[in-house]
PDB file of C-alpha atoms in Angstrom:
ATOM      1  CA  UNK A  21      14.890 -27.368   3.489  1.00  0.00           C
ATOM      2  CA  UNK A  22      12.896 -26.836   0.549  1.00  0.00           C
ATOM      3  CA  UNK A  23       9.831 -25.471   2.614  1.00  0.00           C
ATOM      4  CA  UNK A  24      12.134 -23.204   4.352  1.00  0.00           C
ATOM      5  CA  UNK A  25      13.562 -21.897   1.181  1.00  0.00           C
ATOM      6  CA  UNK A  26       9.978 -21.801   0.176  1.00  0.00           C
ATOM      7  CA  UNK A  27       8.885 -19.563   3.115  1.00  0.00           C
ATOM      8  CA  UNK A  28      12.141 -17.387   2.838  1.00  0.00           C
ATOM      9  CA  UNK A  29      11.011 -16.601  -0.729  1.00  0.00           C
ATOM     10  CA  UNK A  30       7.201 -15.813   0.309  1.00  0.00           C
ATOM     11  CA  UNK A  31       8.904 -13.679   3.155  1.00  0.00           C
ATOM     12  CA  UNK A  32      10.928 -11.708   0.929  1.00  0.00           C
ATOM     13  CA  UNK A  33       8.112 -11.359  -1.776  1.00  0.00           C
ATOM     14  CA  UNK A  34       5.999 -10.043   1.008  1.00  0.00           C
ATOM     15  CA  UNK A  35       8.338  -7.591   1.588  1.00  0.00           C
ATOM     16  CA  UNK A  36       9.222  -6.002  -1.285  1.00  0.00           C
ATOM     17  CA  UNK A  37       8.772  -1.636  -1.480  1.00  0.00           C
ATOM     18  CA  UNK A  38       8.593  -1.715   2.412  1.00  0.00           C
ATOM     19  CA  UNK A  39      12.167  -0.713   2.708  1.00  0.00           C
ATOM     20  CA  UNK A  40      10.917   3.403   0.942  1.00  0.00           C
ATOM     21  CA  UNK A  41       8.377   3.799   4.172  1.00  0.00           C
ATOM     22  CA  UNK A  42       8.762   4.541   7.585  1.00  0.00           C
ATOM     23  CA  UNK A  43       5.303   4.588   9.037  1.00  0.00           C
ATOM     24  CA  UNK A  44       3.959   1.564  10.133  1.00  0.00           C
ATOM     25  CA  UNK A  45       0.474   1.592   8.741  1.00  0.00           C
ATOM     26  CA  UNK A  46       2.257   2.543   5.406  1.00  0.00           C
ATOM     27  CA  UNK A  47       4.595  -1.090   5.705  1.00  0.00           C
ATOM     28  CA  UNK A  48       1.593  -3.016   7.076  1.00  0.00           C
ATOM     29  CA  UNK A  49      -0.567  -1.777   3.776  1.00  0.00           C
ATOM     30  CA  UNK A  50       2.552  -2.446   1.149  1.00  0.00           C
ATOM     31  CA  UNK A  51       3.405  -5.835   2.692  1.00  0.00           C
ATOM     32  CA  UNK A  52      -1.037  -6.481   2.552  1.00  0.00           C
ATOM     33  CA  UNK A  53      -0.981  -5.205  -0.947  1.00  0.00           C
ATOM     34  CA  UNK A  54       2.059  -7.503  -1.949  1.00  0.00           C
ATOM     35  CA  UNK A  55      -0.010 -10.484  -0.246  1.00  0.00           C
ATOM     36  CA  UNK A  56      -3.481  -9.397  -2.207  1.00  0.00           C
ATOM     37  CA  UNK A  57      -1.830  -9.324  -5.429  1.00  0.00           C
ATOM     38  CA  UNK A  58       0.098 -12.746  -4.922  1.00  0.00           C
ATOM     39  CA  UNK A  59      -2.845 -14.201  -3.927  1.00  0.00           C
ATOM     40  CA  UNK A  60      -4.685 -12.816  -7.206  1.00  0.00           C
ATOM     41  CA  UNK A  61      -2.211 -13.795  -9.122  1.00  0.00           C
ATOM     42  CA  UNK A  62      -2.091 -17.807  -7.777  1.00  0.00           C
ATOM     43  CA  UNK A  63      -6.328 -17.311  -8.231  1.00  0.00           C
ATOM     44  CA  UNK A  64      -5.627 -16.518 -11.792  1.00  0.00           C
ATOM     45  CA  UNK A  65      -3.071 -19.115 -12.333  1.00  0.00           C
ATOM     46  CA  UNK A  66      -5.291 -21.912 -11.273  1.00  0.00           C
ATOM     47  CA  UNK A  67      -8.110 -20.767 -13.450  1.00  0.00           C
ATOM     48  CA  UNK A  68      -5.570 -20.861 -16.283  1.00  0.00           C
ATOM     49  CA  UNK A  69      -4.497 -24.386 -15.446  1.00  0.00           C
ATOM     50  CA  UNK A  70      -7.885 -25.814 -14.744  1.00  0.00           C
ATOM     51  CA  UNK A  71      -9.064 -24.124 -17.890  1.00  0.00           C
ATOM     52  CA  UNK A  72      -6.057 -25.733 -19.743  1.00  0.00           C
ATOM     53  CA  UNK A  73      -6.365 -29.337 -18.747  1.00  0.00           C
ATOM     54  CA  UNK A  74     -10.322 -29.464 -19.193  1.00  0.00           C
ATOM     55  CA  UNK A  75     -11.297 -26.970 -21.355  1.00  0.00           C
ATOM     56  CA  UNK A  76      -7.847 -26.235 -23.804  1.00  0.00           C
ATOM     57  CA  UNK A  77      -9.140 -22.752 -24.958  1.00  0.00           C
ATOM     58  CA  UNK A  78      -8.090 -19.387 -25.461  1.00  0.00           C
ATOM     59  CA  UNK A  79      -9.319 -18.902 -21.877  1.00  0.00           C
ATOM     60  CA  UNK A  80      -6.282 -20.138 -20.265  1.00  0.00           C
ATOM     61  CA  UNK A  81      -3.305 -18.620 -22.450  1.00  0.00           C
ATOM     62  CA  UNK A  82      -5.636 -14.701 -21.118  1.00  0.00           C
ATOM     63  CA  UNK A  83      -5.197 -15.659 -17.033  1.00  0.00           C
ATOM     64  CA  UNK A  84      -2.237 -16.863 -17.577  1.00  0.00           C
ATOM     65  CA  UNK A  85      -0.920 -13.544 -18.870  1.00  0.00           C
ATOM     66  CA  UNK A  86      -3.152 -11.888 -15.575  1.00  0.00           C
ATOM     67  CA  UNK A  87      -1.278 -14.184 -13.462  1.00  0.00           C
ATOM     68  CA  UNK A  88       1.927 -13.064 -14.881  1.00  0.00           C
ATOM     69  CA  UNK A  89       0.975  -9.178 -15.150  1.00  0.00           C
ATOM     70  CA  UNK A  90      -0.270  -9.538 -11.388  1.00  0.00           C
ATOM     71  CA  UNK A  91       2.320 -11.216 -10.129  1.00  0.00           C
ATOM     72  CA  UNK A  92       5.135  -8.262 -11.864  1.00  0.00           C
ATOM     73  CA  UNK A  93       3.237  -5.277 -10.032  1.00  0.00           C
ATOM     74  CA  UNK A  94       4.500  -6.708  -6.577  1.00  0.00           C
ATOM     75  CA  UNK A  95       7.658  -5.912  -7.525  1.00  0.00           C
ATOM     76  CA  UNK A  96       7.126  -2.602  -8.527  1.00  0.00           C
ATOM     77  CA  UNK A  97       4.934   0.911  -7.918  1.00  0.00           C
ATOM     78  CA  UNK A  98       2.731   0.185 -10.419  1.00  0.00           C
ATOM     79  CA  UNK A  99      -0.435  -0.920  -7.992  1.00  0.00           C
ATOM     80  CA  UNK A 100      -0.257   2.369  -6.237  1.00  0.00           C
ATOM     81  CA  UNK A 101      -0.423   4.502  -9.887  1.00  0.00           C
ATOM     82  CA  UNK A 102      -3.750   5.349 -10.829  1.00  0.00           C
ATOM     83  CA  UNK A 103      -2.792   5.678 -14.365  1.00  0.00           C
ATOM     84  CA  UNK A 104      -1.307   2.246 -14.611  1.00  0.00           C
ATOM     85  CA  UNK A 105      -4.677   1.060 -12.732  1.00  0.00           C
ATOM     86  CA  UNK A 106      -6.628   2.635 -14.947  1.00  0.00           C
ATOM     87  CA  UNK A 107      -5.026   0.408 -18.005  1.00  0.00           C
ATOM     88  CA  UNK A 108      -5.167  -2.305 -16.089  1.00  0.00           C
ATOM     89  CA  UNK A 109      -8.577  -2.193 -15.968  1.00  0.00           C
ATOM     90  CA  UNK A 110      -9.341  -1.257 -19.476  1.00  0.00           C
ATOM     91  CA  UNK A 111      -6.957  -3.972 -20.206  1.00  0.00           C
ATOM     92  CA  UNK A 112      -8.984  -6.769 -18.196  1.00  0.00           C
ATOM     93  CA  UNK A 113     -12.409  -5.223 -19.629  1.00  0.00           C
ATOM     94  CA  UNK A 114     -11.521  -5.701 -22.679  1.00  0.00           C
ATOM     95  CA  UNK A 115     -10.030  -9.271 -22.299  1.00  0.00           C
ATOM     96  CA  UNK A 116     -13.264 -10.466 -20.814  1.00  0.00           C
ATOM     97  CA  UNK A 117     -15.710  -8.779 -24.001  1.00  0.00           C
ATOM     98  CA  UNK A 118     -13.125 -10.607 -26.142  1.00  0.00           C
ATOM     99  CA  UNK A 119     -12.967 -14.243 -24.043  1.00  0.00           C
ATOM    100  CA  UNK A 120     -17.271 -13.546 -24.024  1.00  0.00           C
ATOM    101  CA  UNK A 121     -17.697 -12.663 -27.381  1.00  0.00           C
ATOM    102  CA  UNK A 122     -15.551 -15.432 -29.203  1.00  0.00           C
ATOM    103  CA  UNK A 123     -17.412 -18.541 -26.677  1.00  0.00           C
ATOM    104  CA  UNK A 124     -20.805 -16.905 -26.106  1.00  0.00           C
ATOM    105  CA  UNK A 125     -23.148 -15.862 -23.406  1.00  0.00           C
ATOM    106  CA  UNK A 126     -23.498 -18.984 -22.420  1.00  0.00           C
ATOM    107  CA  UNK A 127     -19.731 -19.185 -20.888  1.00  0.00           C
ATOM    108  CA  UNK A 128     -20.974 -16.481 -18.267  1.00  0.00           C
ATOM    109  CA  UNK A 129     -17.788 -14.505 -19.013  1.00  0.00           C
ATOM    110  CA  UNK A 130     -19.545 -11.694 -18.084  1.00  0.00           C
ATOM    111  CA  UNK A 131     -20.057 -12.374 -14.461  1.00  0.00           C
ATOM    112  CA  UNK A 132     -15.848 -11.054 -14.242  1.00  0.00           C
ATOM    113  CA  UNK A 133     -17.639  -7.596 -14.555  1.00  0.00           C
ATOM    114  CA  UNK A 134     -18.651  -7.781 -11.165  1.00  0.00           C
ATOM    115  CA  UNK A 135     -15.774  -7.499  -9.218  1.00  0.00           C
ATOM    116  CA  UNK A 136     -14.284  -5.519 -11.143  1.00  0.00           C
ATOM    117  CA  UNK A 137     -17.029  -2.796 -10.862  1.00  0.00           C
ATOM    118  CA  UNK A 138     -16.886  -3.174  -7.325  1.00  0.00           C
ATOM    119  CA  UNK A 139     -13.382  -2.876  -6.741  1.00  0.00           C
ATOM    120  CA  UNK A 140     -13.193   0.786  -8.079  1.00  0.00           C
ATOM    121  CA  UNK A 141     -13.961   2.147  -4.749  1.00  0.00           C
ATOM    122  CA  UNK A 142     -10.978   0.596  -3.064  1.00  0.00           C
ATOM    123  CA  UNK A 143      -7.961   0.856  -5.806  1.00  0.00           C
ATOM    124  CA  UNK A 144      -9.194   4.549  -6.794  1.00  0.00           C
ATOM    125  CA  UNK A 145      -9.907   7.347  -4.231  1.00  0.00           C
ATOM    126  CA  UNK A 146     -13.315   9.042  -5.816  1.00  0.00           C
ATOM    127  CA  UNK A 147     -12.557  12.230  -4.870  1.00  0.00           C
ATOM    128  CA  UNK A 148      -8.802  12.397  -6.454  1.00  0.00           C
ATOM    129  CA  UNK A 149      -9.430   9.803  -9.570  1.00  0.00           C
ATOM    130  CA  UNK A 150     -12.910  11.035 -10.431  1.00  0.00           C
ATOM    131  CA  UNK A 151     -12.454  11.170 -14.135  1.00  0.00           C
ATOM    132  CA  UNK A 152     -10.292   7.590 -14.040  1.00  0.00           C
ATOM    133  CA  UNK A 153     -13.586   6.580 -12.582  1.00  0.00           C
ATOM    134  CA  UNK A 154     -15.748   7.604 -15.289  1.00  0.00           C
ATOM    135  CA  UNK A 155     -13.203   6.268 -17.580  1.00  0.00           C
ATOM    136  CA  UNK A 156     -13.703   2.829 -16.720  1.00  0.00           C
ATOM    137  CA  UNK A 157     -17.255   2.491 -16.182  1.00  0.00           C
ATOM    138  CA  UNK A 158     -18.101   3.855 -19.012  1.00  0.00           C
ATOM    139  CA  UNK A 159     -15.919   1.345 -20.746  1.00  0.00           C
ATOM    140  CA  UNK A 160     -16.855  -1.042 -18.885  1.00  0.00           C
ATOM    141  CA  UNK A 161     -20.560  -0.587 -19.661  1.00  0.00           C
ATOM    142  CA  UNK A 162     -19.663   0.069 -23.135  1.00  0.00           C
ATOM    143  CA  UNK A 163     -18.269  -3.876 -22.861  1.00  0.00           C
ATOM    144  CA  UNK A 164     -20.960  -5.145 -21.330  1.00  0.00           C
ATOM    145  CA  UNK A 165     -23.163  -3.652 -24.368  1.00  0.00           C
ATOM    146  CA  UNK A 166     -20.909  -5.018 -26.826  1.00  0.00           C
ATOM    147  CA  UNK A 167     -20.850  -7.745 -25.181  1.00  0.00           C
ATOM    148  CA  UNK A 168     -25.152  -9.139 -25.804  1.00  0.00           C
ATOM    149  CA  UNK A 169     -24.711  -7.222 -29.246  1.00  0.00           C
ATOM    150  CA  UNK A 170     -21.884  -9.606 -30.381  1.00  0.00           C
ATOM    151  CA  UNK A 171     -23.524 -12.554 -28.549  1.00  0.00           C
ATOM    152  CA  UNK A 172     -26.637 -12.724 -31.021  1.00  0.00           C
ATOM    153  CA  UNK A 173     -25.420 -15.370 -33.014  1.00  0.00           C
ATOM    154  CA  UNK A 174     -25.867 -18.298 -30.224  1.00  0.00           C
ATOM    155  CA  UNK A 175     -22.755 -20.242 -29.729  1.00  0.00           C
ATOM    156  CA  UNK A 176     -22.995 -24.208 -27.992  1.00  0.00           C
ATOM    157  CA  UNK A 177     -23.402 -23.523 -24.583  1.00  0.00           C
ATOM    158  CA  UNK A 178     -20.218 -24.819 -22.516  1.00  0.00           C
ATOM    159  CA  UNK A 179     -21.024 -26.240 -18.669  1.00  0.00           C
ATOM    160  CA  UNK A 180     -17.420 -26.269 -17.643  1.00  0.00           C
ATOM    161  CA  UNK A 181     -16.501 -22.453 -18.766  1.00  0.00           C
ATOM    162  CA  UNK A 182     -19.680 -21.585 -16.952  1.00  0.00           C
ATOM    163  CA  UNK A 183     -19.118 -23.183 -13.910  1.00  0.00           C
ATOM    164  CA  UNK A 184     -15.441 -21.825 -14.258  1.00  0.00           C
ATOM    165  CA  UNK A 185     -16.274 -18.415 -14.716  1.00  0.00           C
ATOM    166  CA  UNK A 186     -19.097 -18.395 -11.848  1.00  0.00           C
ATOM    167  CA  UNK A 187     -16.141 -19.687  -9.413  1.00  0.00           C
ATOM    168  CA  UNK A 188     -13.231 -17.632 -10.947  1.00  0.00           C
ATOM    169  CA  UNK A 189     -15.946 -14.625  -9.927  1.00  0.00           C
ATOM    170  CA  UNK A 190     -16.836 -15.751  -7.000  1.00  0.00           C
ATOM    171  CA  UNK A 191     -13.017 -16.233  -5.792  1.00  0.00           C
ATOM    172  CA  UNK A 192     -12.421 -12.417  -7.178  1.00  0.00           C
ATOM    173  CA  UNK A 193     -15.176 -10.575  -5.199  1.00  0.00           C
ATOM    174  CA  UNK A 194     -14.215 -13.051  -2.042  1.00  0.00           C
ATOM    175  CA  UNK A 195     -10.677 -11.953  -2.426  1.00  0.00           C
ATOM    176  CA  UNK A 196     -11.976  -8.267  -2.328  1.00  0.00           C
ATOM    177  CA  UNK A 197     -13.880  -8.266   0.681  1.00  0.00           C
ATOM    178  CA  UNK A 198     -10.595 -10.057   2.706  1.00  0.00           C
ATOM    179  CA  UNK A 199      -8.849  -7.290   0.891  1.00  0.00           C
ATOM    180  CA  UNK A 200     -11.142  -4.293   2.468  1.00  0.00           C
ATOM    181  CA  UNK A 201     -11.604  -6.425   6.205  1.00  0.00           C
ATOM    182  CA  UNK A 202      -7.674  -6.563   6.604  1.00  0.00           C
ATOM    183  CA  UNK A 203      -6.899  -3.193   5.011  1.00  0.00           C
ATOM    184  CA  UNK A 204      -9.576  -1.550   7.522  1.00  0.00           C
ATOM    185  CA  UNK A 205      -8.074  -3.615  10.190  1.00  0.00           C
ATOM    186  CA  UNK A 206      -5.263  -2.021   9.656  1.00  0.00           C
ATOM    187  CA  UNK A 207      -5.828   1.533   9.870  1.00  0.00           C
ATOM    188  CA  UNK A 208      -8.156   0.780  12.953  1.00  0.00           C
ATOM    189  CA  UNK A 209      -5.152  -0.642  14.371  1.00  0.00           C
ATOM    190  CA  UNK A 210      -3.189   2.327  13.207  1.00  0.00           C
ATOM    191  CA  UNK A 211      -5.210   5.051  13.937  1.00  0.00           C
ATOM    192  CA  UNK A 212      -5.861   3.655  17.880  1.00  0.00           C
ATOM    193  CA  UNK A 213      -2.527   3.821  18.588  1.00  0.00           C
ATOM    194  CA  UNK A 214      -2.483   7.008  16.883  1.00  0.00           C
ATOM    195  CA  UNK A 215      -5.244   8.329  18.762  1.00  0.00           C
ATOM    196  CA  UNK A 216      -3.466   6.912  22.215  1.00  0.00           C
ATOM    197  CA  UNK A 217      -0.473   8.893  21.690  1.00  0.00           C
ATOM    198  CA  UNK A 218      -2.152  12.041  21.207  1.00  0.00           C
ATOM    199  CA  UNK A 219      -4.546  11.453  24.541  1.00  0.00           C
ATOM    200  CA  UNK A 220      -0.565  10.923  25.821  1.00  0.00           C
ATOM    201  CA  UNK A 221       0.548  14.054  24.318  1.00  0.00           C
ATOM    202  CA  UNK A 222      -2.636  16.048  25.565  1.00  0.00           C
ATOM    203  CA  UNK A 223      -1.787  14.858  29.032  1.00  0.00           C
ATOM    204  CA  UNK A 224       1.555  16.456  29.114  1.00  0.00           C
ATOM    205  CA  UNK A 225       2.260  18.222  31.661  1.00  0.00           C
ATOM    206  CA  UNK A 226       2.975  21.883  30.479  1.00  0.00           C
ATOM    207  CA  UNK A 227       5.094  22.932  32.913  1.00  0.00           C
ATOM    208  CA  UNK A 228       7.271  19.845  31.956  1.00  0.00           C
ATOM    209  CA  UNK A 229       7.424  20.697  28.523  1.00  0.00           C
ATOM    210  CA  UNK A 230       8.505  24.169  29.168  1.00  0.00           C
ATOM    211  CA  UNK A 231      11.239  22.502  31.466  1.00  0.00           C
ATOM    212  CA  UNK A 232      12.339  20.623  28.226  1.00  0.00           C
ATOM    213  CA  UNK A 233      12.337  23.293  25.801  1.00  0.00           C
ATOM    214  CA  UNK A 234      14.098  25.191  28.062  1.00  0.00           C
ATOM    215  CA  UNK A 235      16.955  22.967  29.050  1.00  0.00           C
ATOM    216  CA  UNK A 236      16.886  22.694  24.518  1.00  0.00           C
ATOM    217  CA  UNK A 237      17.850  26.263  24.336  1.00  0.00           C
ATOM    218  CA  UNK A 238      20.748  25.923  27.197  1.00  0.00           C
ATOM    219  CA  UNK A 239      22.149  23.224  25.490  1.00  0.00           C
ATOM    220  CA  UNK A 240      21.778  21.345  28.948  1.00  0.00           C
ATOM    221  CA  UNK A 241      23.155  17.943  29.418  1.00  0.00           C
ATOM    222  CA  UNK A 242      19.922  17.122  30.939  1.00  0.00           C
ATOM    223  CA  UNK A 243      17.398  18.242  27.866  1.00  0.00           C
ATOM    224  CA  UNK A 244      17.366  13.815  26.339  1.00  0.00           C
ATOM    225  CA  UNK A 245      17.078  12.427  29.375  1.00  0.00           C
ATOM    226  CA  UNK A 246      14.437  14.657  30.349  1.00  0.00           C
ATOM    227  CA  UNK A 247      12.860  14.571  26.820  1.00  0.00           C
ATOM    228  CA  UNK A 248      12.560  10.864  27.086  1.00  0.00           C
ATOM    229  CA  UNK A 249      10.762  11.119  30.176  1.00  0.00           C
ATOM    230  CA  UNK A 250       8.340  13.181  28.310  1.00  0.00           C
ATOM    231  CA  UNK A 251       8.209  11.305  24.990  1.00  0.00           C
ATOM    232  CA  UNK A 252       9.185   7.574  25.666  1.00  0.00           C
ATOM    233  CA  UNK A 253       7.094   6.214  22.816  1.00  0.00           C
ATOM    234  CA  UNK A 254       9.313   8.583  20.368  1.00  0.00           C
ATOM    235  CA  UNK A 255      12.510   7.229  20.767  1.00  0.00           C
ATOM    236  CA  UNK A 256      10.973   3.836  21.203  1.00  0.00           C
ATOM    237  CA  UNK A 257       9.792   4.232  17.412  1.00  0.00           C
ATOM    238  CA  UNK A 258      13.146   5.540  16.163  1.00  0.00           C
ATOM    239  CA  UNK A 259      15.118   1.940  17.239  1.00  0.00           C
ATOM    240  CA  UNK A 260      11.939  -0.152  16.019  1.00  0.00           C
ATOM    241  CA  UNK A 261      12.178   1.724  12.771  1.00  0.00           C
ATOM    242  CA  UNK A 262      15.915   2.155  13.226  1.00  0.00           C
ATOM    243  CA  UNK A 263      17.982  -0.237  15.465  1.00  0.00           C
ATOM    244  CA  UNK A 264      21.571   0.746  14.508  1.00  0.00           C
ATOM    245  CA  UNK A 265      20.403   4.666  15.551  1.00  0.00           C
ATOM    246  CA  UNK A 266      22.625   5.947  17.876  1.00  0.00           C
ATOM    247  CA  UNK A 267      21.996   8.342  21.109  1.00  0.00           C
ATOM    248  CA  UNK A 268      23.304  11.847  19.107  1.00  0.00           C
ATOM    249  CA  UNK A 269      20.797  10.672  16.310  1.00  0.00           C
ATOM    250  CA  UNK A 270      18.196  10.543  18.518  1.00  0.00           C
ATOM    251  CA  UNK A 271      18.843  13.619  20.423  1.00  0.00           C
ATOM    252  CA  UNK A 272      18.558  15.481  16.880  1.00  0.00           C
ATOM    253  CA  UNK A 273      15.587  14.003  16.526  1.00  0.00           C
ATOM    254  CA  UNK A 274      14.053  14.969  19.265  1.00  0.00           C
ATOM    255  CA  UNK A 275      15.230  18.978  18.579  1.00  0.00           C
ATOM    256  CA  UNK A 276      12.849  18.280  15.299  1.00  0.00           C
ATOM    257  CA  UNK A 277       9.697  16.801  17.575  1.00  0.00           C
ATOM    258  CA  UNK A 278      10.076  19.683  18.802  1.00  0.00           C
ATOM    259  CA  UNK A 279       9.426  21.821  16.168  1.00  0.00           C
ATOM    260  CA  UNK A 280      12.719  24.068  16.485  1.00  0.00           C
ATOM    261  CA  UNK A 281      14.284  25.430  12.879  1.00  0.00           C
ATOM    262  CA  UNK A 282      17.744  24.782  11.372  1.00  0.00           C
ATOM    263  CA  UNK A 283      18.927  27.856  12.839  1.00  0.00           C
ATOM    264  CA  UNK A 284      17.470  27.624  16.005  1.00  0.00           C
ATOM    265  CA  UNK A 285      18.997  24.018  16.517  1.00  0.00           C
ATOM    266  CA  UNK A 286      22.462  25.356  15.160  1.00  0.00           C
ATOM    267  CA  UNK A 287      22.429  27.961  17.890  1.00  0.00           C
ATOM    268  CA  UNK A 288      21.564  25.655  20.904  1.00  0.00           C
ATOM    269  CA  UNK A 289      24.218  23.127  20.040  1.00  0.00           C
ATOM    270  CA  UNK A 290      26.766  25.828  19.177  1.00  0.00           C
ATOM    271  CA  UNK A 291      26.511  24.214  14.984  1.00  0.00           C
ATOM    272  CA  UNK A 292      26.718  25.555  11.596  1.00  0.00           C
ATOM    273  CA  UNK A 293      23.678  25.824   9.566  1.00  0.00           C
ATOM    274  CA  UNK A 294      25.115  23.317   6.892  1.00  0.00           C
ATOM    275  CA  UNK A 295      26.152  20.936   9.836  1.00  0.00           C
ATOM    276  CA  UNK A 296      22.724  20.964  11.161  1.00  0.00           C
ATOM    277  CA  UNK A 297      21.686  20.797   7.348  1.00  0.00           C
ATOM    278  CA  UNK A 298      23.966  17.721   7.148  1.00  0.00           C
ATOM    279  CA  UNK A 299      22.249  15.882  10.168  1.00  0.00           C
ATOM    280  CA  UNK A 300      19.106  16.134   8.744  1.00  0.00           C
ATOM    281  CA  UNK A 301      20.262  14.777   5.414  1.00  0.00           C
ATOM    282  CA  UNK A 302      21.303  11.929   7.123  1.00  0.00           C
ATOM    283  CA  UNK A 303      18.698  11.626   8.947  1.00  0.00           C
ATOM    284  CA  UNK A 304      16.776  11.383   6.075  1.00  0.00           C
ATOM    285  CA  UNK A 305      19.072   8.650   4.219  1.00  0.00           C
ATOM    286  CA  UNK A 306      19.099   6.433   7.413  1.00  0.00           C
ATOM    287  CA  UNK A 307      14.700   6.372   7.847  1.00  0.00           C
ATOM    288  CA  UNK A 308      13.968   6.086   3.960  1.00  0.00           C
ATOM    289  CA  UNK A 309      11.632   9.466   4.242  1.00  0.00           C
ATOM    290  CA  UNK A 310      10.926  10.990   0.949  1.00  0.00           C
ATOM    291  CA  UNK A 311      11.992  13.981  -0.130  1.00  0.00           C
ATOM    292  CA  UNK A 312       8.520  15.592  -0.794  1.00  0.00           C
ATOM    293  CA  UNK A 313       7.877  14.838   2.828  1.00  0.00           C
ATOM    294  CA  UNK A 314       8.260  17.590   5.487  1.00  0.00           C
ATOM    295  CA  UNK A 315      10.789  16.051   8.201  1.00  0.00           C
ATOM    296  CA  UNK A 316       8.811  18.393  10.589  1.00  0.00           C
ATOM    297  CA  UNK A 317       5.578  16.191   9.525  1.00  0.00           C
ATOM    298  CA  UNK A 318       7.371  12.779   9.937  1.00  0.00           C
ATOM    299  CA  UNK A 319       8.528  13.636  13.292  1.00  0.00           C
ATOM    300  CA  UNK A 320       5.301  15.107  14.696  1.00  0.00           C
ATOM    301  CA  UNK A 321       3.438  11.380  12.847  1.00  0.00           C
ATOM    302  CA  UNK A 322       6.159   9.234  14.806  1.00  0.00           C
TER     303      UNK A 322
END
């Protein structure tokens, strides 16, 4: 019972944000992300216990606030804004010079600036976060120089913080090559399916399509059954995204694959344009897509 309960929580966890996406490269990276954070935030918890049992310093009060602060941004949007990464980083920068320059050099502190010089590349896109970029390093090397300058005065040289912080490091650069092997996984998984269903789509017969739209325009009983024929793996992704979709829903959805306009639609099916406005409202509601994204788009990415 209690590992059940245990594994129902962990599955939950693991999904939390998923329900906002439809794509299912998008779910696969939130539920990866969720994972990668957990599992940073149980890294940084054990450092704070181990610190606290043999070393008792100010060490293990800092990663256990990390734990807590990385263990709160699963349940919210916070690891996907750049702004809030951007602190974040500043924030753990700053906690390292401060850890480093109250035990010394010798505590080897300053191997944490490691990963977290090499993780840039994969929590910030260079060409978009540029300046957030230059931000950090800059701080970051600003740190590091603070960091020897404050660290003349020789403190007593502590084995166990040392060998602590060499392993903490270790376990944070580990953790962010599994992060970039899985999260390229991913999109290679993604993107061949991706690239399958347009060789599909390029192997359509034209003449068939032409049947299709055609049938669209009559408002002929035939136009889904035909469509389906022509586009199985489409309405096979609406009920794995969807279950509870019904046959009408999927019809309308295939009017928008299709690329044909509110008004257009509303004069095949003998609608109103705020009836076909309506459907794709609800449409909307029942697959979670955002409003800033073009239903026209979504369709075409199904």
């Amino acid at each position: 019972m209690v590992l059940e309960s245990i594994s129902g929580f962990y599955c939950k966890l693991i999904e939390v944000g998923t329900e906002k996406y439809t794509q299912k490269m998008e779910v696969e990276h939130i539920k990866l992300w969720n994972k990668s954070f957990l599992s940073l935030s149980l890294l940084f918890f054990a450092i704070s216990v181990y610190d606290f049992i043999y070393i008792s310093s100010l060490i293990s009060y800092c990663f256990f606030l990390l734990s807590i602060l990385f263990f709160y941004t699963i349940f919210t949007d916070l690891k996907f804004n750049a702004l809030a990464q951007t602190f974040t980083y500043l924030l753990l920068s700053f906690i390292f010079f401060y850890i480093s320059s109250h035990i010394g050099l010798g505590s080897g502190i300053y191997f944490y600036y490691i990963p977290l010089i090499l993780s840039l590349p994969v929590f910030f896109k260079i060409s978009r976060n540029k300046k957030a970029i230059v931000l950090i390093c800059f701080f970051l090397f600003f740190m590091m120089f603070l960091d020897i300058k404050t660290n003349s005065v020789k403190h007593p040289v502590n084995d166990m913080i040392f060998f602590e912080s060499l392993l903490g490091s270790i376990g944070l650069v580990f953790w962010l090559v599994c992060f970039i092997i899985r999260k390229q996984a991913i999109s290679i998984k993604y993107y061949k399916k991706r690239v399958g269903i347009w060789k599909r789509e390029a192997e359509i017969d034209i003449d068939k399509l032409k049947e299709v739209i055609d049938m669209a325009v009559q408002n002929s009983s035939h136009f889904f059954p035909k469509f389906k024929e022509l586009y199985p793996y489409f309405c096979e992704r609406l009920i794995e995204i969807q279950p509870n979709v019904v046959a009408s829903e999927q019809e309308f959805c295939a009017y928008i694959k299709l690329g044909f306009t509110t008004k257009e639609i509303a004069k095949f099916t003998n609608s109103s344009i705020r009836s076909i406005e309506g459907k794709k409202y609800r449409i909307r509601r029942k697959y979670n897509i955002n409003e800033k994204v073009d239903i026209y788009v979504w369709a075409a990415n199904l």
